[in-house]
């Protein structure tokens, strides 16, 4: 599995988790402040599309994940 795929999986998981914890109708509702985390993940995806700077890619490279070329993992 490549860095780009791991980052996409992580972003999707964090968005779903924060919605699960932040939407009042959810059985696992904790606080609406978890929706701020959803916005944070979205903003990071947005800025990485323009800048190619993706903080999780740095960590994943240091952990030895395979980098397959141009992506947010530069």
JSON list of C-alpha atoms in Angstrom, two decimals:
[
{"chain": "A", "resi": 1, "resn": "UNK", "atom": "CA", "xyz": [0.00, 0.00, 0.00]},
{"chain": "A", "resi": 2, "resn": "UNK", "atom": "CA", "xyz": [1.32, 3.42, -0.93]},
{"chain": "A", "resi": 3, "resn": "UNK", "atom": "CA", "xyz": [1.44, 6.63, 1.07]},
{"chain": "A", "resi": 4, "resn": "UNK", "atom": "CA", "xyz": [-1.27, 8.26, -1.04]},
{"chain": "A", "resi": 5, "resn": "UNK", "atom": "CA", "xyz": [-3.71, 5.41, -0.39]},
{"chain": "A", "resi": 6, "resn": "UNK", "atom": "CA", "xyz": [-2.98, 5.41, 3.35]},
{"chain": "A", "resi": 7, "resn": "UNK", "atom": "CA", "xyz": [-3.56, 9.18, 3.54]},
{"chain": "A", "resi": 8, "resn": "UNK", "atom": "CA", "xyz": [-6.88, 8.86, 1.71]},
{"chain": "A", "resi": 9, "resn": "UNK", "atom": "CA", "xyz": [-7.97, 6.06, 4.05]},
{"chain": "A", "resi": 10, "resn": "UNK", "atom": "CA", "xyz": [-6.92, 8.08, 7.11]},
{"chain": "A", "resi": 11, "resn": "UNK", "atom": "CA", "xyz": [-8.74, 11.21, 5.93]},
{"chain": "A", "resi": 12, "resn": "UNK", "atom": "CA", "xyz": [-11.93, 9.28, 5.20]},
{"chain": "A", "resi": 13, "resn": "UNK", "atom": "CA", "xyz": [-11.78, 7.51, 8.55]},
{"chain": "A", "resi": 14, "resn": "UNK", "atom": "CA", "xyz": [-11.23, 10.74, 10.49]},
{"chain": "A", "resi": 15, "resn": "UNK", "atom": "CA", "xyz": [-14.08, 12.50, 8.69]},
{"chain": "A", "resi": 16, "resn": "UNK", "atom": "CA", "xyz": [-16.49, 9.62, 9.40]},
{"chain": "A", "resi": 17, "resn": "UNK", "atom": "CA", "xyz": [-15.35, 9.34, 13.03]},
{"chain": "A", "resi": 18, "resn": "UNK", "atom": "CA", "xyz": [-15.68, 13.06, 13.69]},
{"chain": "A", "resi": 19, "resn": "UNK", "atom": "CA", "xyz": [-19.16, 13.08, 12.12]},
{"chain": "A", "resi": 20, "resn": "UNK", "atom": "CA", "xyz": [-20.14, 10.11, 14.24]},
{"chain": "A", "resi": 21, "resn": "UNK", "atom": "CA", "xyz": [-18.99, 11.91, 17.38]},
{"chain": "A", "resi": 22, "resn": "UNK", "atom": "CA", "xyz": [-20.23, 15.38, 16.39]},
{"chain": "A", "resi": 23, "resn": "UNK", "atom": "CA", "xyz": [-23.72, 14.95, 14.89]},
{"chain": "A", "resi": 24, "resn": "UNK", "atom": "CA", "xyz": [-26.49, 15.05, 17.49]},
{"chain": "A", "resi": 25, "resn": "UNK", "atom": "CA", "xyz": [-28.53, 12.23, 15.92]},
{"chain": "A", "resi": 26, "resn": "UNK", "atom": "CA", "xyz": [-25.61, 9.81, 16.15]},
{"chain": "A", "resi": 27, "resn": "UNK", "atom": "CA", "xyz": [-25.68, 7.04, 18.79]},
{"chain": "A", "resi": 28, "resn": "UNK", "atom": "CA", "xyz": [-22.10, 7.96, 19.75]},
{"chain": "A", "resi": 29, "resn": "UNK", "atom": "CA", "xyz": [-22.64, 11.73, 19.95]},
{"chain": "A", "resi": 30, "resn": "UNK", "atom": "CA", "xyz": [-20.20, 13.47, 22.29]},
{"chain": "A", "resi": 31, "resn": "UNK", "atom": "CA", "xyz": [-20.01, 17.13, 21.29]},
{"chain": "A", "resi": 32, "resn": "UNK", "atom": "CA", "xyz": [-20.63, 19.31, 18.27]},
{"chain": "A", "resi": 33, "resn": "UNK", "atom": "CA", "xyz": [-17.03, 20.47, 18.58]},
{"chain": "A", "resi": 34, "resn": "UNK", "atom": "CA", "xyz": [-15.95, 17.26, 16.83]},
{"chain": "A", "resi": 35, "resn": "UNK", "atom": "CA", "xyz": [-17.28, 18.86, 13.65]},
{"chain": "A", "resi": 36, "resn": "UNK", "atom": "CA", "xyz": [-14.35, 21.28, 13.87]},
{"chain": "A", "resi": 37, "resn": "UNK", "atom": "CA", "xyz": [-12.08, 18.27, 13.34]},
{"chain": "A", "resi": 38, "resn": "UNK", "atom": "CA", "xyz": [-14.02, 17.46, 10.16]},
{"chain": "A", "resi": 39, "resn": "UNK", "atom": "CA", "xyz": [-13.32, 21.01, 8.95]},
{"chain": "A", "resi": 40, "resn": "UNK", "atom": "CA", "xyz": [-9.63, 20.64, 9.87]},
{"chain": "A", "resi": 41, "resn": "UNK", "atom": "CA", "xyz": [-9.28, 17.45, 7.82]},
{"chain": "A", "resi": 42, "resn": "UNK", "atom": "CA", "xyz": [-11.08, 19.06, 4.89]},
{"chain": "A", "resi": 43, "resn": "UNK", "atom": "CA", "xyz": [-8.88, 22.14, 5.05]},
{"chain": "A", "resi": 44, "resn": "UNK", "atom": "CA", "xyz": [-5.72, 20.01, 5.05]},
{"chain": "A", "resi": 45, "resn": "UNK", "atom": "CA", "xyz": [-6.94, 18.08, 2.00]},
{"chain": "A", "resi": 46, "resn": "UNK", "atom": "CA", "xyz": [-7.77, 21.38, 0.29]},
{"chain": "A", "resi": 47, "resn": "UNK", "atom": "CA", "xyz": [-4.40, 23.01, 0.96]},
{"chain": "A", "resi": 48, "resn": "UNK", "atom": "CA", "xyz": [-2.44, 19.88, 0.00]},
{"chain": "A", "resi": 49, "resn": "UNK", "atom": "CA", "xyz": [-4.14, 19.98, -3.40]},
{"chain": "A", "resi": 50, "resn": "UNK", "atom": "CA", "xyz": [-2.58, 23.39, -4.04]},
{"chain": "A", "resi": 51, "resn": "UNK", "atom": "CA", "xyz": [0.75, 23.11, -2.23]},
{"chain": "A", "resi": 52, "resn": "UNK", "atom": "CA", "xyz": [1.62, 19.39, -2.37]},
{"chain": "A", "resi": 53, "resn": "UNK", "atom": "CA", "xyz": [2.54, 19.71, 1.32]},
{"chain": "A", "resi": 54, "resn": "UNK", "atom": "CA", "xyz": [0.96, 16.90, 3.28]},
{"chain": "A", "resi": 55, "resn": "UNK", "atom": "CA", "xyz": [2.14, 16.56, 6.91]},
{"chain": "A", "resi": 56, "resn": "UNK", "atom": "CA", "xyz": [1.10, 12.88, 7.35]},
{"chain": "A", "resi": 57, "resn": "UNK", "atom": "CA", "xyz": [3.25, 11.94, 4.35]},
{"chain": "A", "resi": 58, "resn": "UNK", "atom": "CA", "xyz": [6.38, 13.02, 6.22]},
{"chain": "A", "resi": 59, "resn": "UNK", "atom": "CA", "xyz": [5.54, 10.73, 9.12]},
{"chain": "A", "resi": 60, "resn": "UNK", "atom": "CA", "xyz": [4.59, 7.82, 6.85]},
{"chain": "A", "resi": 61, "resn": "UNK", "atom": "CA", "xyz": [7.86, 8.14, 4.90]},
{"chain": "A", "resi": 62, "resn": "UNK", "atom": "CA", "xyz": [9.82, 7.98, 8.16]},
{"chain": "A", "resi": 63, "resn": "UNK", "atom": "CA", "xyz": [7.85, 4.87, 9.10]},
{"chain": "A", "resi": 64, "resn": "UNK", "atom": "CA", "xyz": [9.02, 3.24, 5.86]},
{"chain": "A", "resi": 65, "resn": "UNK", "atom": "CA", "xyz": [5.89, 3.40, 3.71]},
{"chain": "A", "resi": 66, "resn": "UNK", "atom": "CA", "xyz": [6.37, 3.06, -0.05]},
{"chain": "A", "resi": 67, "resn": "UNK", "atom": "CA", "xyz": [6.17, 6.31, -2.04]},
{"chain": "A", "resi": 68, "resn": "UNK", "atom": "CA", "xyz": [4.99, 5.74, -5.62]},
{"chain": "A", "resi": 69, "resn": "UNK", "atom": "CA", "xyz": [5.65, 9.17, -7.06]},
{"chain": "A", "resi": 70, "resn": "UNK", "atom": "CA", "xyz": [3.59, 12.34, -7.48]},
{"chain": "A", "resi": 71, "resn": "UNK", "atom": "CA", "xyz": [0.86, 12.69, -4.90]},
{"chain": "A", "resi": 72, "resn": "UNK", "atom": "CA", "xyz": [0.40, 14.57, -1.68]},
{"chain": "A", "resi": 73, "resn": "UNK", "atom": "CA", "xyz": [3.28, 12.43, -0.44]},
{"chain": "A", "resi": 74, "resn": "UNK", "atom": "CA", "xyz": [6.03, 14.58, -1.93]}
]
